[in-house]
Amino acid sequence: MNHFTLTVLSNDPPGGRCMLYARYAEELSQSLGLNVQTIYPDDSHEHSAPGLLMDKQSVTPADGVIIDPNDICNTIKQIGLEIADMTGLRNRLDLLVEETIGKM
């Protein structure tokens, strides 16, 4: 069991990216045993929604807009979390993107 926490920064009600990031969090929790929390930041919060924090480190989207599976995998490496099957995880996250964007 990992002691890392994944924080979903969500709008209330959640929109497309917030829903995608919540689905990422569910997969990462199931696959890696990460603790997950969801917060709804206001203007006084250090971070804004939508977003993800892994062990208090912001997951930064490479394209400046949407966090993708590569961004998550890069952050996993940065925080030092060891993953035996990074390719399998990336594939599962890619599938979530396809499923979520297909519903929008």
Backbone as numpy.savetxt, mean C-alpha at the origin, in Angstrom:
# Nx Ny Nz CAx CAy CAz Cx Cy Cz
5.65 -13.80 12.36 4.80 -12.61 12.36 5.68 -11.37 12.36
5.43 -10.45 11.45 6.17 -9.20 11.37 5.58 -8.16 12.31
6.43 -7.28 12.79 5.98 -6.20 13.63 5.85 -4.90 12.84
6.01 -4.99 11.53 5.86 -3.83 10.68 4.38 -3.48 10.57
4.10 -2.19 10.48 2.73 -1.74 10.32 2.58 -1.04 8.98
1.53 -1.37 8.28 1.17 -0.73 7.03 -0.01 0.18 7.33
0.14 1.45 7.01 -0.92 2.43 7.25 -1.50 2.88 5.92
-2.81 2.72 5.80 -3.52 3.21 4.63 -4.03 4.61 4.99
-3.65 5.58 4.18 -4.13 6.95 4.33 -5.30 7.10 3.36
-6.50 7.20 3.90 -7.69 7.15 3.07 -8.56 8.39 3.22
-9.25 8.72 2.15 -10.31 9.72 2.21 -11.56 9.03 2.72
-12.49 9.80 3.22 -13.75 9.25 3.72 -14.89 10.03 3.07
-15.59 9.44 2.13 -15.54 8.05 1.68 -14.36 7.82 0.73
-13.90 6.56 0.67 -12.76 6.25 -0.19 -13.14 6.26 -1.66
-12.21 6.76 -2.47 -12.39 6.75 -3.92 -11.54 5.65 -4.54
-11.20 5.80 -5.80 -10.49 4.77 -6.54 -9.13 4.40 -5.98
-8.25 5.39 -5.79 -6.91 5.08 -5.27 -7.00 4.58 -3.83
-7.87 5.16 -3.03 -8.02 4.71 -1.64 -8.46 3.25 -1.60
-9.37 2.88 -2.49 -9.83 1.49 -2.53 -8.71 0.57 -2.99
-7.93 1.00 -3.99 -6.80 0.20 -4.45 -5.80 0.00 -3.32
-5.48 1.07 -2.61 -4.48 0.98 -1.54 -4.98 0.10 -0.39
-6.28 0.12 -0.13 -6.84 -0.77 0.89 -6.72 -2.22 0.45
-6.88 -2.48 -0.84 -6.72 -3.84 -1.37 -5.26 -4.28 -1.31
-4.34 -3.35 -1.62 -2.92 -3.65 -1.45 -2.66 -4.07 0.00
-3.19 -3.29 0.94 -2.96 -3.54 2.36 -3.48 -4.92 2.77
-4.65 -5.28 2.27 -5.21 -6.59 2.58 -4.29 -7.70 2.09
-3.80 -7.58 0.86 -2.88 -8.58 0.30 -1.58 -8.64 1.10
-1.02 -7.49 1.42 0.24 -7.47 2.17 0.06 -8.02 3.59
-1.08 -7.78 4.17 -1.36 -8.33 5.50 -1.44 -9.85 5.44
-2.16 -10.37 4.46 -2.31 -11.81 4.32 -1.00 -12.50 3.94
-0.27 -11.89 3.01 0.95 -12.51 2.49 2.14 -12.39 3.44
2.25 -11.24 4.09 3.46 -10.95 4.87 3.22 -10.84 6.37
1.98 -10.91 6.78 1.68 -10.80 8.20 1.86 -9.39 8.74
1.70 -8.39 7.88 1.83 -7.01 8.34 0.58 -6.58 9.09
0.77 -5.81 10.13 -0.36 -5.18 10.81 -0.82 -4.04 9.93
-2.13 -3.86 9.83 -2.68 -2.81 8.98 -3.57 -1.90 9.81
-3.42 -0.60 9.57 -4.33 0.37 10.15 -4.75 1.34 9.05
-5.94 1.87 9.15 -6.43 2.87 8.21 -6.70 4.14 8.98
-6.18 5.24 8.45 -6.46 6.54 9.06 -7.01 7.47 7.99
-7.75 8.45 8.45 -8.36 9.45 7.59 -7.76 10.80 7.97
-6.59 11.14 7.37 -5.87 12.33 7.81 -6.61 13.63 7.47
-6.50 14.58 8.41 -7.03 15.91 8.15 -5.86 16.83 7.80
-6.13 18.11 7.71 -5.10 19.06 7.30 -3.92 19.14 8.26
-4.13 18.75 9.51 -3.05 18.83 10.51 -2.11 17.63 10.46
-2.47 16.60 9.71 -1.66 15.39 9.66 -0.44 15.62 8.75
0.65 14.95 9.08 1.89 15.06 8.32 1.75 14.57 6.87
0.92 13.55 6.66 0.72 12.97 5.34 -0.73 13.19 4.91
-0.96 13.11 3.60 -2.31 13.29 3.09 -2.78 12.04 2.38
-4.08 11.94 2.20 -4.69 10.81 1.51 -4.82 11.16 0.02
-4.82 10.18 -0.83 -4.58 8.76 -0.56 -3.08 8.47 -0.50
-2.74 7.44 0.27 -1.35 7.06 0.38 -1.16 5.81 1.21
0.08 5.38 1.29 0.47 4.22 2.09 1.75 4.56 2.85
1.82 4.09 4.08 3.04 4.16 4.87 3.41 2.74 5.26
4.66 2.38 5.04 5.14 1.07 5.47 6.17 1.32 6.55
5.84 0.87 7.75 6.72 1.09 8.90 7.10 2.57 8.99
6.11 3.44 8.84 6.22 4.90 8.94 6.94 5.55 7.76
7.35 4.76 6.76 7.97 5.33 5.56 6.92 5.44 4.47
6.83 6.62 3.88 5.87 6.85 2.81 6.25 6.05 1.57
5.25 5.40 0.97 5.44 4.72 -0.31 5.22 5.78 -1.38
6.28 6.11 -2.09 6.23 7.20 -3.06 5.97 6.67 -4.45
4.92 7.17 -5.12 4.66 6.71 -6.49 5.70 7.25 -7.46
6.30 6.37 -8.22 7.33 6.78 -9.19 6.78 7.74 -10.23
5.48 7.58 -10.57 4.89 8.46 -11.57 4.32 9.73 -10.94
4.43 9.86 -9.61 3.94 11.04 -8.92 2.45 11.03 -8.64
1.75 9.96 -9.05 0.29 9.95 -8.90 -0.22 8.69 -8.19
0.01 7.52 -8.79 -0.56 6.27 -8.27 0.54 5.33 -7.81
0.40 4.82 -6.61 1.34 3.83 -6.08 1.10 2.53 -6.84
2.16 2.00 -7.44 2.03 0.74 -8.17 2.82 -0.35 -7.45
2.68 -1.60 -7.90 3.37 -2.70 -7.24 4.89 -2.52 -7.14
5.51 -1.93 -8.15 6.96 -1.70 -8.07 7.31 -0.74 -6.94
6.49 0.29 -6.75 6.72 1.23 -5.66 6.67 0.52 -4.31
5.71 -0.38 -4.17 5.56 -1.14 -2.92 6.76 -2.05 -2.72
7.15 -2.77 -3.75 8.30 -3.69 -3.64 9.59 -2.94 -3.32
9.77 -1.77 -3.92 10.95 -0.95 -3.60 10.95 -0.51 -2.15
9.79 -0.13 -1.63 9.71 0.29 -0.23 9.96 -0.88 0.70
9.46 -2.06 0.35 9.71 -3.27 1.15 11.22 -3.48 1.29
11.94 -3.34 0.18 13.39 -3.49 0.23 14.03 -2.41 1.09
13.56 -1.16 0.95 14.13 -0.04 1.71 13.99 -0.21 3.21
12.86 -0.77 3.65 12.66 -0.92 5.10 13.30 -2.21 5.63
13.86 -3.02 4.73 14.58 -4.21 5.15 13.72 -5.43 5.44
12.52 -5.46 4.87 11.65 -6.62 5.04 12.04 -7.68 4.03
12.38 -8.87 4.50 12.81 -9.96 3.62 11.59 -10.71 3.09
11.52 -10.84 1.76 10.43 -11.54 1.09 11.03 -12.67 0.25
10.57 -13.89 0.48 11.09 -15.03 -0.26 10.65 -15.00 -1.73
9.41 -14.58 -1.99 8.88 -14.62 -3.36 8.38 -13.23 -3.76
9.31 -12.32 -4.02 8.95 -10.96 -4.40 8.21 -10.94 -5.74
8.58 -11.82 -6.67 7.91 -11.87 -7.97 6.46 -12.27 -7.81
6.19 -13.27 -6.98 4.82 -13.70 -6.74 3.99 -12.59 -6.10
4.58 -11.88 -5.14 3.88 -10.76 -4.51 3.57 -9.68 -5.54
4.56 -9.32 -6.34 4.35 -8.28 -7.37 3.23 -8.71 -8.32
3.19 -9.98 -8.71 2.14 -10.47 -9.62 0.76 -10.36 -8.98
0.65 -10.69 -7.69 -0.64 -10.58 -7.00 -1.07 -9.12 -6.90
-0.13 -8.23 -6.65 -0.45 -6.80 -6.58 -0.85 -6.27 -7.95
-0.17 -6.73 -9.01 -0.54 -6.34 -10.37 -1.97 -6.75 -10.69
-2.36 -7.94 -10.26 -3.71 -8.42 -10.48 -4.73 -7.51 -9.78
-4.40 -7.04 -8.58 -5.29 -6.12 -7.87 -5.48 -4.82 -8.65
-4.41 -4.34 -9.25 -4.50 -3.11 -10.05 -5.46 -3.34 -11.22
-5.30 -4.45 -11.93 -6.16 -4.77 -13.07 -7.61 -4.88 -12.64
-7.87 -5.59 -11.53 -9.23 -5.78 -11.04 -9.85 -4.45 -10.60
-9.08 -3.62 -9.91 -9.62 -2.37 -9.37 -9.84 -1.35 -10.47
-8.90 -1.21 -11.37 -9.05 -0.24 -12.45 -10.16 -0.67 -13.39
-10.34 -1.97 -13.55 -11.43 -2.50 -14.38 -12.80 -2.16 -13.84
-12.90 -1.91 -12.53 -14.19 -1.58 -11.91 -14.47 -0.08 -11.94
-13.49 0.71 -12.33 -13.67 2.17 -12.29 -14.27 2.69 -13.59
